[in-house]
Short mmCIF file of C-alpha atoms in Angstrom, two decimals:
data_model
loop_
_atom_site.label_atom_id
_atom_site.label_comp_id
_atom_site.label_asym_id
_atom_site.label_seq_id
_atom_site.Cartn_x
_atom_site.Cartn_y
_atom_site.Cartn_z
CA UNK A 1 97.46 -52.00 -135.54
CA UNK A 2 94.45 -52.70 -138.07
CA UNK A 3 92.27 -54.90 -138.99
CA UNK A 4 93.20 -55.17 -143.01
CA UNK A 5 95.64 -58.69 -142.07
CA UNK A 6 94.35 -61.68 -144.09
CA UNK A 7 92.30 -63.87 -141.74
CA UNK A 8 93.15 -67.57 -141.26
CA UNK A 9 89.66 -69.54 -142.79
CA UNK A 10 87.88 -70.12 -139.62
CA UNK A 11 86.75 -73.15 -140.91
CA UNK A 12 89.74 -74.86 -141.24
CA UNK A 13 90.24 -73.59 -137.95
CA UNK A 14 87.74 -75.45 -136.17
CA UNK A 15 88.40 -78.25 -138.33
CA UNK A 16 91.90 -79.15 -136.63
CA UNK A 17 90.52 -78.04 -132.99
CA UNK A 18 92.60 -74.72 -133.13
CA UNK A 19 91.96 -71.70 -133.25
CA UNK A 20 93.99 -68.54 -134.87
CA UNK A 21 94.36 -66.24 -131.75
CA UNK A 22 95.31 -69.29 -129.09
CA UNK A 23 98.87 -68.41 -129.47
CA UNK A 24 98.32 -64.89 -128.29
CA UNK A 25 96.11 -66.04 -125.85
CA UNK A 26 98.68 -68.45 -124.30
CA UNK A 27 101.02 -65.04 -124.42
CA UNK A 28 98.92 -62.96 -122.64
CA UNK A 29 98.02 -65.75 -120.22
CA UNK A 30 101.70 -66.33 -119.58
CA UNK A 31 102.01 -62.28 -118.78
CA UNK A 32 99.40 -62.13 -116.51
CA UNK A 33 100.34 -64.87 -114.55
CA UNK A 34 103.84 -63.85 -114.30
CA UNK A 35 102.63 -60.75 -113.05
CA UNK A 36 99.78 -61.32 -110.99
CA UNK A 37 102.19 -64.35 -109.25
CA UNK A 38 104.16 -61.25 -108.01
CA UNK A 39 101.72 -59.39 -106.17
CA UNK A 40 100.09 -61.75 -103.43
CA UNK A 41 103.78 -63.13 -102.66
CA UNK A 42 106.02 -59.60 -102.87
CA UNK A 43 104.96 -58.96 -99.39
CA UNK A 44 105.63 -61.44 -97.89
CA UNK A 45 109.42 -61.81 -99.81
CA UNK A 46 110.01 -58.45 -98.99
CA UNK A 47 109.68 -58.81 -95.25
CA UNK A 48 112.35 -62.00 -95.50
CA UNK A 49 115.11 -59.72 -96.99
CA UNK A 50 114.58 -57.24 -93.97
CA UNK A 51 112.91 -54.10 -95.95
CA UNK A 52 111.80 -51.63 -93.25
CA UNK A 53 108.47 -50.30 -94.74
CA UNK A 54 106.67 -53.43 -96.61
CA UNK A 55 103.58 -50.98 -98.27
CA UNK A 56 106.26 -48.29 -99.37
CA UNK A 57 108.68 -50.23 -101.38
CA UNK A 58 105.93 -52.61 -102.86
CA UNK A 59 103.87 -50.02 -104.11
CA UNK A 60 107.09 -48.56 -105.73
CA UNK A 61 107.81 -51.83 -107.04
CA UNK A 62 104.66 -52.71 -108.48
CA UNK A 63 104.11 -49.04 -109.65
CA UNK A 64 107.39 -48.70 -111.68
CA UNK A 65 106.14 -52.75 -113.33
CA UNK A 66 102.53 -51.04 -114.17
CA UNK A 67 104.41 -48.01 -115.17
CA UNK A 68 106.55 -49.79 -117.68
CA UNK A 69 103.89 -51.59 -119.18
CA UNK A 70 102.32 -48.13 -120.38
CA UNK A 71 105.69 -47.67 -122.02
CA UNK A 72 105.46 -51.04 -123.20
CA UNK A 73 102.02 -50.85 -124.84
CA UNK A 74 102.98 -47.75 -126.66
CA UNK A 75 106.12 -48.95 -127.81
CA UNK A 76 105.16 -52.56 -129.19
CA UNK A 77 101.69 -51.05 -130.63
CA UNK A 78 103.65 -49.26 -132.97
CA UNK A 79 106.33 -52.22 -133.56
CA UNK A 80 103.65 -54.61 -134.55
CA UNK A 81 102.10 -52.23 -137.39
CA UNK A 82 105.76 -52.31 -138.38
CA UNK A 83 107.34 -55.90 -138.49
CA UNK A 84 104.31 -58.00 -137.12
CA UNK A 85 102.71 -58.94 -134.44
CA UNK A 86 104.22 -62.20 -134.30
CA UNK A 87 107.74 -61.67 -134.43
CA UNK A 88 106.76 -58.50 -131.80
CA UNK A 89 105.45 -61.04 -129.83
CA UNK A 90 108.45 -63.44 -129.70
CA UNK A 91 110.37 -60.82 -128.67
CA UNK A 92 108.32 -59.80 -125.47
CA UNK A 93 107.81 -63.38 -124.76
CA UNK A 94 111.15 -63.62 -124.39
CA UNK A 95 111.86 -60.67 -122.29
CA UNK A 96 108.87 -62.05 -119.99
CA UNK A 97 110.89 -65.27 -119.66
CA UNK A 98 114.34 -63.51 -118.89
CA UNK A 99 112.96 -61.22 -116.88
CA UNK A 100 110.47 -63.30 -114.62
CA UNK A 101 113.36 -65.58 -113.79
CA UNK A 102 115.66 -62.95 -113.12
CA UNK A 103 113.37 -61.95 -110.35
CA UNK A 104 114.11 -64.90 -108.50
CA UNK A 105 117.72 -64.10 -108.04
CA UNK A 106 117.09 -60.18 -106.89
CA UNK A 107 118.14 -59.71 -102.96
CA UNK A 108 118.12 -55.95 -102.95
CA UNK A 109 115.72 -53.06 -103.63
CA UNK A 110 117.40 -51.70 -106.30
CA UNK A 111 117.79 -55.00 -108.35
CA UNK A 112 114.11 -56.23 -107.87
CA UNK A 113 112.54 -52.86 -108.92
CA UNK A 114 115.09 -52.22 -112.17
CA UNK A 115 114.00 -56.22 -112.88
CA UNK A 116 110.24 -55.41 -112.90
CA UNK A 117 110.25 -52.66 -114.71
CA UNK A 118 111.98 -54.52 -117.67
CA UNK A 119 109.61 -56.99 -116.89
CA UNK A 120 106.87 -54.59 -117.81
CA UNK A 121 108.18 -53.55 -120.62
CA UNK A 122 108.09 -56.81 -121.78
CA UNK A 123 104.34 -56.67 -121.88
CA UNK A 124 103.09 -58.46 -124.88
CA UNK A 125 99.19 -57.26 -124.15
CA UNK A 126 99.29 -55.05 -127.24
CA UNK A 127 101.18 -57.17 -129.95
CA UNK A 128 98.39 -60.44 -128.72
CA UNK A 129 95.42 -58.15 -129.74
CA UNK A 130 97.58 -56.98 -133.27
CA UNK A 131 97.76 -60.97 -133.69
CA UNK A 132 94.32 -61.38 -133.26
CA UNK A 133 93.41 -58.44 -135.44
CA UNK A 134 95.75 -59.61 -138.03
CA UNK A 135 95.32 -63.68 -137.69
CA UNK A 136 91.25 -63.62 -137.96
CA UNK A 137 88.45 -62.88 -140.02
CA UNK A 138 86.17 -60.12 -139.17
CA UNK A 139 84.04 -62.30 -137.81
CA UNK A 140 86.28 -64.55 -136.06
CA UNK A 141 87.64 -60.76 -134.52
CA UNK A 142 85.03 -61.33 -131.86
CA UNK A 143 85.59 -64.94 -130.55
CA UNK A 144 88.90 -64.13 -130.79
CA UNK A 145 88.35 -60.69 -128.01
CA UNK A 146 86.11 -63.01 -125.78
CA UNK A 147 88.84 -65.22 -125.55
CA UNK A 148 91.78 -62.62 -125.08
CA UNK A 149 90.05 -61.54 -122.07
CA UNK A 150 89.21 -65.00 -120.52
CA UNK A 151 92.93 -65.66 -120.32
CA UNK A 152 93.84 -62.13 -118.54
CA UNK A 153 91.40 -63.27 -115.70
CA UNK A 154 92.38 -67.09 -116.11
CA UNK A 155 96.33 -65.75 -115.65
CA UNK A 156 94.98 -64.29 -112.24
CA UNK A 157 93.15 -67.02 -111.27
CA UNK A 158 95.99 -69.27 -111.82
CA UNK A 159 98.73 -67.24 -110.07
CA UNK A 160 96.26 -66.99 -106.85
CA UNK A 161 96.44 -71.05 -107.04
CA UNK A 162 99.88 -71.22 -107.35
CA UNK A 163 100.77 -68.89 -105.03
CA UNK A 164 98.12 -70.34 -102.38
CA UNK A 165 99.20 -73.96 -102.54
CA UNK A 166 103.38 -73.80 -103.75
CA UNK A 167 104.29 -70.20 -102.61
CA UNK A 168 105.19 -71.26 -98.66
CA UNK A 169 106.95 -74.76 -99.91
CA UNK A 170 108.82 -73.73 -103.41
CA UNK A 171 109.94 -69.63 -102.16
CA UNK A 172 110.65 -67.11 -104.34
CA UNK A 173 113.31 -68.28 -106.27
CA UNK A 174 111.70 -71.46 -107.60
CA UNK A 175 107.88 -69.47 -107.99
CA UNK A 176 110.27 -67.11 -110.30
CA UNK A 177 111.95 -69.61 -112.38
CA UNK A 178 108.21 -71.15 -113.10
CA UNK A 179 106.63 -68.15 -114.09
CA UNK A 180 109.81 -67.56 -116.85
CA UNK A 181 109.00 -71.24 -117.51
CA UNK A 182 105.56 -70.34 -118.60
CA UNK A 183 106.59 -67.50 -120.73
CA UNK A 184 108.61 -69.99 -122.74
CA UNK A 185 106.03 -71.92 -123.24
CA UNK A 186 104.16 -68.89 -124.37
CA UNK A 187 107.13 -67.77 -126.84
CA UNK A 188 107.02 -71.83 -128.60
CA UNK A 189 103.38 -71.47 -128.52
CA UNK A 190 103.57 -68.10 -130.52
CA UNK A 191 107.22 -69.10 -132.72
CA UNK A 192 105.07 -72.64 -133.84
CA UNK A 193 102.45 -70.90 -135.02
CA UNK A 194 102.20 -69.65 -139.24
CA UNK A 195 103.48 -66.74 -140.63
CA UNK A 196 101.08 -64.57 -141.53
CA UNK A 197 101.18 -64.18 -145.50
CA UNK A 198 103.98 -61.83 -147.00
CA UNK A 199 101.93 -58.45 -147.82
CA UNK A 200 101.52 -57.72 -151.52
CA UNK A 201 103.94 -54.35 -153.19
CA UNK A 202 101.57 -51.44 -152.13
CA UNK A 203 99.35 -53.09 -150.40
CA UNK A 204 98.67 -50.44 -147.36
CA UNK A 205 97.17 -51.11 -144.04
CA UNK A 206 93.39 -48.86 -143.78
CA UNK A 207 94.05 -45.46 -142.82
CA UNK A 208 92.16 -44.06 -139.68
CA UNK A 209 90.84 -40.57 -139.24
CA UNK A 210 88.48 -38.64 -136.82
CA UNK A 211 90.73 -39.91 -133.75
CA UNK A 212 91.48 -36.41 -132.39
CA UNK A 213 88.18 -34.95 -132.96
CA UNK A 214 86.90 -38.09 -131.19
CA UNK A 215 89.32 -37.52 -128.30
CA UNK A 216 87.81 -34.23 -127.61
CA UNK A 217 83.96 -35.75 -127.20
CA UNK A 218 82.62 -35.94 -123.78
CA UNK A 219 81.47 -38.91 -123.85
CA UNK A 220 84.56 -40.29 -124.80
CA UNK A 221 86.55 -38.22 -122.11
CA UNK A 222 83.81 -39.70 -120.05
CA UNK A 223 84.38 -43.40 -120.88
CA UNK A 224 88.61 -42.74 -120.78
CA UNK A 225 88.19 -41.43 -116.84
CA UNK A 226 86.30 -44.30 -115.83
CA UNK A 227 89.25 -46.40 -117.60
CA UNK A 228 91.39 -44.50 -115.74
CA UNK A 229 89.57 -44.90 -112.24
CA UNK A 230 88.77 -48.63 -112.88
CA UNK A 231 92.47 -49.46 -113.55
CA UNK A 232 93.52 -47.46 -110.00
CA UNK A 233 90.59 -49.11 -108.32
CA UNK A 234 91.37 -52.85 -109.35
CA UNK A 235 95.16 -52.57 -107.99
CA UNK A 236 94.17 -51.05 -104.91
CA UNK A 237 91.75 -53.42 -104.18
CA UNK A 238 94.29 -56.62 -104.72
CA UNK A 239 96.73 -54.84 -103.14
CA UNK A 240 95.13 -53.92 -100.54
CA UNK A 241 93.41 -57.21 -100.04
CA UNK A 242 97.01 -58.80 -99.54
CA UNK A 243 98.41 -56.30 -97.26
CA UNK A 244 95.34 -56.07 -95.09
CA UNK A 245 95.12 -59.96 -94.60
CA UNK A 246 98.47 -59.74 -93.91
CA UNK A 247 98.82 -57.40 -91.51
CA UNK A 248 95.55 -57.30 -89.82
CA UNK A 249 94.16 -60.66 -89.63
CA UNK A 250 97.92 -63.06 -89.77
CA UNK A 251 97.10 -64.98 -92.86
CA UNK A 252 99.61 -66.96 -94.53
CA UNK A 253 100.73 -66.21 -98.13
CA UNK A 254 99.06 -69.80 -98.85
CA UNK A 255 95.65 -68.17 -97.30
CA UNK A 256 96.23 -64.98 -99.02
CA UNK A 257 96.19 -67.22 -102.40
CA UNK A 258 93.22 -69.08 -101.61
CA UNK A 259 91.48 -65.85 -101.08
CA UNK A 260 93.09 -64.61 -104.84
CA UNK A 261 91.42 -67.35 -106.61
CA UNK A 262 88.17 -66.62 -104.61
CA UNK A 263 88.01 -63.06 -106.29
CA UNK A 264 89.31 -64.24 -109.37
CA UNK A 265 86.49 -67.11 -109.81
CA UNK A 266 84.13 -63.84 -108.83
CA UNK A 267 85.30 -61.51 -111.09
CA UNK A 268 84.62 -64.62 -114.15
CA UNK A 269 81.15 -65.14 -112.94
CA UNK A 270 80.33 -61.50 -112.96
CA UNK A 271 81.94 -60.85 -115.99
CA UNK A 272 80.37 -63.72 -118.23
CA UNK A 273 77.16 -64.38 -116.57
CA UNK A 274 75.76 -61.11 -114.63
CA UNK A 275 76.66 -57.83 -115.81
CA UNK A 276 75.77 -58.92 -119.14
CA UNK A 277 71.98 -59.53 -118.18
CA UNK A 278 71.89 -56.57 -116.08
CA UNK A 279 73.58 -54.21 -118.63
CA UNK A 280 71.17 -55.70 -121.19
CA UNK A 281 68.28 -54.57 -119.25
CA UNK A 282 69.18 -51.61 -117.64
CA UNK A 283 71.78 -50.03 -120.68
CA UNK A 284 75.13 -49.47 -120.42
CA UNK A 285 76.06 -46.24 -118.64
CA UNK A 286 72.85 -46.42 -115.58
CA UNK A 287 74.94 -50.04 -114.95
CA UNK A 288 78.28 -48.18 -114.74
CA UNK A 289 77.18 -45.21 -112.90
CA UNK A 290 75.11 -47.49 -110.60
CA UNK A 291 78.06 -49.30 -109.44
CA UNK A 292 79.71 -46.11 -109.31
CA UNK A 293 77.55 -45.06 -106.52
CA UNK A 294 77.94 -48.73 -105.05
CA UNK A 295 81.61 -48.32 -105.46
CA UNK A 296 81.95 -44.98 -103.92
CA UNK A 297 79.37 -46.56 -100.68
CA UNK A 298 81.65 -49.69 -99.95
CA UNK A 299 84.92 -47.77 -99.82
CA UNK A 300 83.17 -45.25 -97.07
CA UNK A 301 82.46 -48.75 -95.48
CA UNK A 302 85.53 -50.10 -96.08
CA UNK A 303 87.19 -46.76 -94.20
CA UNK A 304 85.54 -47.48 -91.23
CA UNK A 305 87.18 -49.33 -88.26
CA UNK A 306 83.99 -52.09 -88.18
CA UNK A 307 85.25 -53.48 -91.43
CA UNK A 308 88.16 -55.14 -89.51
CA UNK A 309 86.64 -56.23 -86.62
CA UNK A 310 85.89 -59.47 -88.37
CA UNK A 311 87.79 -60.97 -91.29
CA UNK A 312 84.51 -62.54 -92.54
CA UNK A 313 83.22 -58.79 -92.59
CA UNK A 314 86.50 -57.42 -94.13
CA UNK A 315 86.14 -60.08 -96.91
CA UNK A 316 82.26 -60.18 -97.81
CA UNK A 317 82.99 -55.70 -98.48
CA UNK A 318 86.20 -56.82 -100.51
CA UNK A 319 84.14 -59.07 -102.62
CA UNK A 320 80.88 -56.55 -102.66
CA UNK A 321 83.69 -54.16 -103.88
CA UNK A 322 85.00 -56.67 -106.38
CA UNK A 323 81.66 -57.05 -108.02
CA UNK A 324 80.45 -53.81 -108.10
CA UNK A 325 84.46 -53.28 -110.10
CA UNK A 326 82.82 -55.00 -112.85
CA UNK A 327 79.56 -53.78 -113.13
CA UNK A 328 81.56 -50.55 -114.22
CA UNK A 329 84.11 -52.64 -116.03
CA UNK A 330 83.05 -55.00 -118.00
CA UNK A 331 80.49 -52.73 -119.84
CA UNK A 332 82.95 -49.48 -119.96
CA UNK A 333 85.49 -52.04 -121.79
CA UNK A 334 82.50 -52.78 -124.43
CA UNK A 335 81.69 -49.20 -125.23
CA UNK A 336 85.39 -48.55 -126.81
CA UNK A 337 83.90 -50.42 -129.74
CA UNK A 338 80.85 -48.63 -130.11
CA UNK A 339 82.67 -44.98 -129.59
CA UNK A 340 85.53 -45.92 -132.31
CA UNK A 341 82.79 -47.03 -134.86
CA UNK A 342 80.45 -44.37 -133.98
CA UNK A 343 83.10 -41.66 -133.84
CA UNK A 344 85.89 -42.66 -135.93
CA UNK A 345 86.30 -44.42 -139.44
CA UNK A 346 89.01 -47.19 -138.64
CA UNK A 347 89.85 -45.90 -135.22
CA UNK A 348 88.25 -48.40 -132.92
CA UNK A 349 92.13 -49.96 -133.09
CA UNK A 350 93.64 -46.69 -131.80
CA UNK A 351 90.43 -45.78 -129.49
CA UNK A 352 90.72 -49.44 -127.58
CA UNK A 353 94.72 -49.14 -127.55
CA UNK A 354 93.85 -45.30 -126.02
CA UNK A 355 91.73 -47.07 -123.56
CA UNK A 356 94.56 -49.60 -122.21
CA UNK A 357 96.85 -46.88 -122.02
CA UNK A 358 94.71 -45.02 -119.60
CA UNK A 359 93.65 -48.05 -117.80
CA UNK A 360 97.52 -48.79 -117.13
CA UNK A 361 98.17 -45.18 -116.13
CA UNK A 362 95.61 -46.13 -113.22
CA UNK A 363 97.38 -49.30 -112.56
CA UNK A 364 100.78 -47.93 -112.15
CA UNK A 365 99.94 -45.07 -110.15
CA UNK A 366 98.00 -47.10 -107.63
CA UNK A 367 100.27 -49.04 -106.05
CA UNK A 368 102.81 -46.25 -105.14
CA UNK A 369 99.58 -44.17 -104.31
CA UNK A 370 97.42 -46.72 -102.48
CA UNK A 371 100.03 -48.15 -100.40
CA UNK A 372 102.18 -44.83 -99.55
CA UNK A 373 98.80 -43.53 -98.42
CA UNK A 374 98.41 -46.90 -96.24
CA UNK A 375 101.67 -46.56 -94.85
CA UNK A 376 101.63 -43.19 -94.16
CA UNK A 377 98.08 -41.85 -93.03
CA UNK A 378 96.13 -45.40 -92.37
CA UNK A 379 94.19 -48.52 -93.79
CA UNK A 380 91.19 -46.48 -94.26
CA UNK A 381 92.69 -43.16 -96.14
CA UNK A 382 93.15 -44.89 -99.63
CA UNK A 383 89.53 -46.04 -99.71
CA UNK A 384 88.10 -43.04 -98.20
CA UNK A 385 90.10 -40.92 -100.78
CA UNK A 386 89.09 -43.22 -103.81
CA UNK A 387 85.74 -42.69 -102.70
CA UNK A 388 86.34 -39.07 -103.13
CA UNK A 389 88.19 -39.49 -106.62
CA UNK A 390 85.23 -41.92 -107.81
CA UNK A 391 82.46 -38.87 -106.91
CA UNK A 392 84.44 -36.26 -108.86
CA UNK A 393 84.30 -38.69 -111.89
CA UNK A 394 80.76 -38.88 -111.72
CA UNK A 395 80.60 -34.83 -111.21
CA UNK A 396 82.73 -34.71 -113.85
CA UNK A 397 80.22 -36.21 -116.04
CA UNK A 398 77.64 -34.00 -115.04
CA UNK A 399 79.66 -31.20 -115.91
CA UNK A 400 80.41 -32.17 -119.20
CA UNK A 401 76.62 -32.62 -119.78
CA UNK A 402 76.43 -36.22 -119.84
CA UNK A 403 73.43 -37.65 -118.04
CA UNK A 404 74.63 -40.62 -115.56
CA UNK A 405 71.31 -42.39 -115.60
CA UNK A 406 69.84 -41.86 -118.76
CA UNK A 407 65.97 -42.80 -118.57
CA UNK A 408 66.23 -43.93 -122.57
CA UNK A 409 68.25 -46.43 -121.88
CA UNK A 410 65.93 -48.02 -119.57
CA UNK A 411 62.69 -47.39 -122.00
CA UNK A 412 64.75 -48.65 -125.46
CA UNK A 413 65.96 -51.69 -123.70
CA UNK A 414 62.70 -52.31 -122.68
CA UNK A 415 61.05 -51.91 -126.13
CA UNK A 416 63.96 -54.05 -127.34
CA UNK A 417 63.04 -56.72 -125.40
CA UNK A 418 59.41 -57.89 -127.02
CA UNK A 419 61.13 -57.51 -130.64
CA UNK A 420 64.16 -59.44 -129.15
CA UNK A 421 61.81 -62.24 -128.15
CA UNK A 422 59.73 -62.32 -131.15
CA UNK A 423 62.95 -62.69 -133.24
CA UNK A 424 64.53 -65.87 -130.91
CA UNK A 425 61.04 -67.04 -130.92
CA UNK A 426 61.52 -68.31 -134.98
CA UNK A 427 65.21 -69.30 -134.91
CA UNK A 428 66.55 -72.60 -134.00
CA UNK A 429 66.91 -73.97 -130.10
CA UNK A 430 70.45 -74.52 -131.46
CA UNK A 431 70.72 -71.19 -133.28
CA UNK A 432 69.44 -69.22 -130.68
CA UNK A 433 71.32 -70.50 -127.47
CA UNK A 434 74.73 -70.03 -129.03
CA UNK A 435 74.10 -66.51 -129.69
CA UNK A 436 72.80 -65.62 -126.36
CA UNK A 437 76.16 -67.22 -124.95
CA UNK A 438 77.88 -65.13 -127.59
CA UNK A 439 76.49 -62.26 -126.19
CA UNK A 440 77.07 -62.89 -122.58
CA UNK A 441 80.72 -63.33 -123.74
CA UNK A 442 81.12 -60.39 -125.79
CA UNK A 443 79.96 -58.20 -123.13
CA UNK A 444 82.09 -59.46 -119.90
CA UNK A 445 85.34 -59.16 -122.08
CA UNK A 446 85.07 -55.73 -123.69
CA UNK A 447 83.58 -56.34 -127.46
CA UNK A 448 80.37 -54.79 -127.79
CA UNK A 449 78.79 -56.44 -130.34
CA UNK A 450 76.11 -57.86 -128.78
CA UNK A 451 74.43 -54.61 -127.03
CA UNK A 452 75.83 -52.27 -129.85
CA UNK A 453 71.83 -51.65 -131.80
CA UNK A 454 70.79 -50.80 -128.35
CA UNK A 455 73.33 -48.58 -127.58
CA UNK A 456 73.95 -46.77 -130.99
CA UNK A 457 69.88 -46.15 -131.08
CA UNK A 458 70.49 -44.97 -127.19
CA UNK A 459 72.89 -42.42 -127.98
CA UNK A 460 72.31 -41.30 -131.44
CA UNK A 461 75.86 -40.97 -132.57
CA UNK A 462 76.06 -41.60 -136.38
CA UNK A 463 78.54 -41.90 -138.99
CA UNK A 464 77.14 -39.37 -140.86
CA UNK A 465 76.90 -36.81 -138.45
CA UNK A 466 79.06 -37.21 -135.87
CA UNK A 467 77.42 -35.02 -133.62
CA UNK A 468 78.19 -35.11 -129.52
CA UNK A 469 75.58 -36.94 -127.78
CA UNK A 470 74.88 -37.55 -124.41
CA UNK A 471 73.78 -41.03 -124.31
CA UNK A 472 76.01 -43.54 -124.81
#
């Protein structure tokens, strides 16, 4: 997967109101809400066909999906470099819409489970950011990330909405055949959009190197554990959200929804409007580690028997928990750019597809985790033991010798700020608003652009170098 495709003029882009990496973004949309669709209303199906232990099987279920998809990733990664990323995405666009309607028609554990896994596989997350990387300019590479992200949350937002207000009337076989629907669309989306030019004889894609050296850096083991956490930590929480609302406090799979899209339309406004600010001002890693801490408080809290003896208290620590999720997020997505640059020379490709691979490890191991430990032990073991995973991660920072809170982040963002000023101060109104939403973009959806001076100065990682350092 590189970046050496021929970019579609994003000129003519704008001109005719559309731009190169929609398609992919419909895909991924399509993927996500096929997906996320599943896990608010699996519960609840699985009770109707008489399975014993709800948590158990649904954690296997959604565990074997998640665990697929890290097959998936790997797999089509390597396909796209080799026949395209848009015929690689027709193909899992079309698995995504045999497979999402198949699950409609499953009555029996075995069935459903083989289903979803195919389903995963079908995962189309990797070939959508190969179309991107092949379909844009250099330049339009970083509208084209912003808006790859906004339609993973937007596919969760949307399947909370449609679960909340159709799930009860249409049941499972008709909320199946409509998420295959939507993959269709995805897959005419994707086959109606152009070819990307034939490749000239011996024309050869940019070779990466320094990706195993970079591997072996502690910051970068640093930033691939907090992938791996983050990815655990955001299935437990919606999976836990459904099961607990469920069980403990009767609601509906239509109130279940409604409270989906109420996380969702959080998880946007931190991601586009907060944590960029705050990890402006404060630097990357203190924001990460600092919701760390936060992180690691609310699941003590959320272990304790007072956090159920109120759904308005369960919920307000659910959504506390939620946004401190992407205060470590959002900016630990943004520093794969700034570690593949820094550390590699073409490698930011590999480092961010290394990065999704470990953040779907965490997602498939969750659910079967998470929920066994909810069945088994109690509501309050798999937040009381993620608070104990979540303080080793920090330790294990420590022990690798990188500082959690760095103080120079605090003082270079702070000397940034009067030249940052000074600088807006003598460019256009026009000029200098679109950049600052640019930024704010940027940020919430993993490309770094937009804090990478700070950062780089920060940490003091250079291409010419490449020495460890222990500030990014």
């Amino acid at each position: 997967m590189g970046t050496g495709g021929v970019g579609e003029d994003e000129s003519t882009s704008k001109k005719r109101c559309w731009r190169p990496e929609y398609p992919a973004c419909v895909c991924t949309f399509a993927d996500y809400f096929g997906l996320a669709t599943l896990q608010p209303a699996l519960p609840f199906y699985l009770a109707t066909i008489g399975v014993d232990d709800v948590p158990l099987w649904a954690g296997i279920i959604l565990s074997g999906q998640f665990a697929a998809v890290v097959l998936g990733n790997l797999v089509w990664g390597v396909a796209a470099d080799r026949f395209g990323a848009r015929k690689v995405l027709q193909i899992t666009m079309v698995g995504d819409a045999i497979f999402f309607a198949a699950t409609g028609f499953c009555r029996n554990l075995p069935l459903l489970i083989v289903v979803r896994v195919f389903a995963g596989l079908s995962t189309p997350l990797v070939p959508s950011l190969a179309y991107i990387f092949e379909k844009c300019t250099k330049e339009g590479v970083v509208a084209g990330m912003a808006r790859y992200g906004f339609s993973v949350i937007s596919g969760y937002m949307v399947a909370g909405a449609f679960v909340g207000a159709a799930y009860e009337s249409l049941g499972w076989m008709v909320t199946s055949l409509i998420t295959g629907a939507v993959a269709v669309v995805g897959f005419g989306v994707v086959t109606a959009s152009e070819p990307p030019p034939p490749r000239e004889p011996g024309q050869a894609r940019p070779q990466s190197s320094g990706v195993r050296d970079a591997v072996k850096n502690p910051l970068f083991i640093t930033f691939g554990v907090t992938c791996l956490t983050n990815g655990y930590l955001m299935m437990l929480m919606m999976n836990l959200l459904v099961f607990n609302l469920r069980d403990v406090f009767d609601f509906s799979a239509g109130q279940v929804g409604t409270v989906f899209i109420a996380t969702t339309m959080i998880m946007i406004a931190c991601s586009f409007y907060v944590v960029p600010r705050v990890s402006k001002r404060f630097g990357m890693r203190n924001t990460i580690n600092g919701a760390g801490v936060a992180i690691i408080g609310l699941c003590v809290l959320l272990s304790l028997p007072f956090a159920y003896s109120h759904v308005a208290v369960y919920i307000l620590l659910n959504f506390l928990l939620i946004t401190s999720f992407q205060f470590s997020h959002a900016p630990n997505q943004a520093r794969a750019k700034i570690l593949g640059e820094e550390l590699t020379v073409n490698g930011t490709g590999a480092i961010t597809g290394i990065s999704r691979t470990l953040w779907a490890l965490g997602q498939a191991g969750s659910p079967v985790i998470a929920l066994s430990l909810y069945s088994e032990v109690g509501r309050a073991a798999p937040f009381w033991s993620f608070a104990v995973l979540k303080a080793l991660e920090m330790l294990l920072s420590k022990s690798l010798g990188v500082d959690l809170f760095p103080a120079s982040e605090r003082s270079a963002n702070v000397g940034k700020k009067g030249a940052d000023e000074g600088r807006e101060k003598g460019e256009s109104k026009g000029e200098g608003e679109g950049e600052e939403g640019d930024a704010g973009t940027l940020m919430a959806l993993g490309d770094a652009e937009a804090g990478r001076g700070g950062e780089i100065a920060l940490a003091d990682v250079s291409k010419r170098t490449r020495t460890l350092s222990t500030e990014v």
